[in-house]
CSV table of C-alpha atoms in Angstrom, one decimal:
chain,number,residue,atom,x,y,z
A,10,UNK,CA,29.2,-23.9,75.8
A,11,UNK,CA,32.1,-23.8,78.2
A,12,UNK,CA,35.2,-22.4,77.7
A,13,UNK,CA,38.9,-23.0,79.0
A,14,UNK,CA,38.4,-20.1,81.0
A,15,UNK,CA,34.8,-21.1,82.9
A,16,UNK,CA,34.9,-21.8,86.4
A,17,UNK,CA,33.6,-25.1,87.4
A,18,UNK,CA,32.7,-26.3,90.7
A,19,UNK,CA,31.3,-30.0,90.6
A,20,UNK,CA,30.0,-31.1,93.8
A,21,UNK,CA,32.2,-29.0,96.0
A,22,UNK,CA,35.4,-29.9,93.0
A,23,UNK,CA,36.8,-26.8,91.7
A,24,UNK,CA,38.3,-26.5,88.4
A,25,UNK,CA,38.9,-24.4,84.8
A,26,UNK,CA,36.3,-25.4,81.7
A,27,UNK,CA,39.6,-26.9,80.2
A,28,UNK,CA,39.8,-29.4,83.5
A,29,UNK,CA,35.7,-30.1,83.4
A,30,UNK,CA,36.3,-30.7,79.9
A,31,UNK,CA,38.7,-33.8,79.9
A,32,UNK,CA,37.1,-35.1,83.2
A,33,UNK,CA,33.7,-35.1,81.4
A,34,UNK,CA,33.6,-37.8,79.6
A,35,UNK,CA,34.3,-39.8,83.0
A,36,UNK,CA,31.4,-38.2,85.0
A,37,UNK,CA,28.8,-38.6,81.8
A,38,UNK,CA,29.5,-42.4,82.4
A,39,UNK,CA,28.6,-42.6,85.9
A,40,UNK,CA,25.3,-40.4,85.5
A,41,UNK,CA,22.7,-42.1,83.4
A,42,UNK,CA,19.9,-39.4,83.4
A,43,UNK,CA,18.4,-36.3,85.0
A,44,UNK,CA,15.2,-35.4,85.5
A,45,UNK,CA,14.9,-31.9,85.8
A,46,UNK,CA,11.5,-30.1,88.2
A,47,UNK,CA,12.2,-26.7,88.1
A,48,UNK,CA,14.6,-23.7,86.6
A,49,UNK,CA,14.9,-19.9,86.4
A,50,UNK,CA,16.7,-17.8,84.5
A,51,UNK,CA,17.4,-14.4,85.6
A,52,UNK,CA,19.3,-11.6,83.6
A,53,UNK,CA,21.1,-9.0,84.4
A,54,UNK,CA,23.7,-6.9,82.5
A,55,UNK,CA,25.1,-8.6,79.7
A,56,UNK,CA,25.0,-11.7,82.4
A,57,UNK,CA,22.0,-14.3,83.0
A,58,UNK,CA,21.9,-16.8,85.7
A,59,UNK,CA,20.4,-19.8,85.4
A,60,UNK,CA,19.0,-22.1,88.2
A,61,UNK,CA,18.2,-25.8,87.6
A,62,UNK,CA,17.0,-28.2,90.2
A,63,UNK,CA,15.6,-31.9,89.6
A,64,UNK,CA,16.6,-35.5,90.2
A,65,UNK,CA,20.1,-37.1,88.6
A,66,UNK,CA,20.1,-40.8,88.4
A,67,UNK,CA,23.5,-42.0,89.9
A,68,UNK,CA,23.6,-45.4,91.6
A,69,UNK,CA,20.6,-44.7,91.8
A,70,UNK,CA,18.3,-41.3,92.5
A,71,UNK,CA,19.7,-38.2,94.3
A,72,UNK,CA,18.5,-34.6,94.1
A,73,UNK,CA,21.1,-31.8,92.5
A,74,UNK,CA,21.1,-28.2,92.2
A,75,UNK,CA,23.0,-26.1,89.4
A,76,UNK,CA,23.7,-22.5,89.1
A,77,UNK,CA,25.1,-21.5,85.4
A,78,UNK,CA,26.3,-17.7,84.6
A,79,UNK,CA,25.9,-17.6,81.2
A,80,UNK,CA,27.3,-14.2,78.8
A,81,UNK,CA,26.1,-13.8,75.3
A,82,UNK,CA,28.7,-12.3,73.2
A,83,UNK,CA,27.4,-11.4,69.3
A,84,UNK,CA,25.8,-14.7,68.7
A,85,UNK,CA,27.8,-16.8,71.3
A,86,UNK,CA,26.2,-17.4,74.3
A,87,UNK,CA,29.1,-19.3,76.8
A,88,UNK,CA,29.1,-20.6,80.1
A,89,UNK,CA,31.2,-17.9,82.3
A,90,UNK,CA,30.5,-20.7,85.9
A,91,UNK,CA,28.9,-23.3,86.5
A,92,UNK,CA,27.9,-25.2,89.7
A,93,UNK,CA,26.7,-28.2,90.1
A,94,UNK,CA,25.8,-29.6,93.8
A,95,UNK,CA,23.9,-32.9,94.8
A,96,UNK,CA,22.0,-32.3,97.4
């Protein structure tokens, strides 16, 4: 989950999880579905990064990317970033 504290950049938009949180409910509207083709997850430390890739429809189709760092913390796992990039 995201915190007040994660770093989000959305489509080359930077802000704090507290900002992403308030402005999500506006971007969930426009985006109607995704389709995701492929993902990754790669660990390392106490850290894992996690690739996404696939098709978002948004006035129609167009092709995204997303890169999360997520920390696990006892049995919390949180979103430390997260960007998200159409492509």
């Amino acid at each position: 989950f995201y915190t007040p504290d994660t770093r989000v950049i959305w489509n080359g938009a930077g802000m704090t999880g507290a900002q992403f949180l308030q402005a999500l409910p506006q971007l969930q509207a426009a985006l109607s579905g995704f389709d995701v083709t492929s993902y990754d997850v790669q660990p390392f430390g106490e850290l894992a990064m996690v690739s996404v890739s696939g098709t978002v429809r948004l006035n129609g189709k167009a092709q995204f990317v997303q890169y999360f760092v997520v920390k696990k913390t006892g049995s919390l796992t949180y979103i430390v970033s997260d960007c998200f990039r159409l492509v």
